[in-house]
Amino acid sequence: MPMSEYLCLLTTSKRRQTDMGL
């Protein structure tokens, strides 16, 4: 898995967590 793809997944999961938190 490319590094950029891994970072993209990390940001999406973080964003999803924030959306759920709000």
Backbone as CSV, one residue per row, in Angstrom:
resi,resn,N_x,N_y,N_z,CA_x,CA_y,CA_z,C_x,C_y,C_z
1,MET,0.851,-1.210,0.000,0.000,0.000,0.000,0.881,1.252,0.000
2,PRO,0.644,2.154,-0.945,1.429,3.398,-1.007,1.214,4.266,0.229
3,MET,2.222,5.063,0.547,2.153,5.913,1.735,1.011,6.928,1.622
4,SER,0.850,7.512,0.448,-0.208,8.524,0.271,-1.583,7.917,0.509
5,GLU,-1.759,6.669,0.059,-3.050,6.006,0.246,-3.303,5.783,1.732
6,TYR,-2.244,5.411,2.453,-2.353,5.189,3.897,-2.729,6.483,4.616
7,LEU,-2.083,7.573,4.223,-2.386,8.874,4.837,-3.808,9.301,4.515
8,CYS,-4.234,9.014,3.302,-5.600,9.369,2.894,-6.606,8.626,3.769
9,LEU,-6.346,7.344,4.012,-7.237,6.551,4.863,-7.254,7.115,6.277
10,LEU,-6.091,7.519,6.765,-6.002,8.075,8.118,-6.837,9.343,8.235
11,THR,-6.725,10.220,7.254,-7.469,11.482,7.310,-8.969,11.247,7.223
12,THR,-9.375,10.293,6.391,-10.811,10.018,6.259,-11.372,9.450,7.546
13,SER,-10.630,8.540,8.182,-11.115,7.960,9.441,-11.171,9.031,10.523
14,LYS,-10.184,9.914,10.550,-10.172,11.008,11.539,-11.370,11.919,11.321
15,ARG,-11.615,12.266,10.053,-12.725,13.155,9.724,-14.044,12.505,10.136
16,ARG,-14.153,11.196,9.887,-15.377,10.476,10.233,-15.587,10.507,11.742
17,GLN,-14.504,10.345,12.496,-14.590,10.382,13.958,-15.056,11.758,14.420
18,THR,-14.539,12.802,13.800,-14.928,14.163,14.181,-16.400,14.395,13.869
19,ASP,-16.840,13.917,12.704,-18.252,14.083,12.326,-19.152,13.375,13.337
20,MET,-18.745,12.183,13.764,-19.534,11.431,14.742,-19.515,12.140,16.093
21,GLY,-18.352,12.738,16.427,-18.225,13.442,17.699,-19.151,14.651,17.747
22,LEU,-19.277,15.335,16.599,-20.135,16.511,16.538,-21.592,16.063,16.522
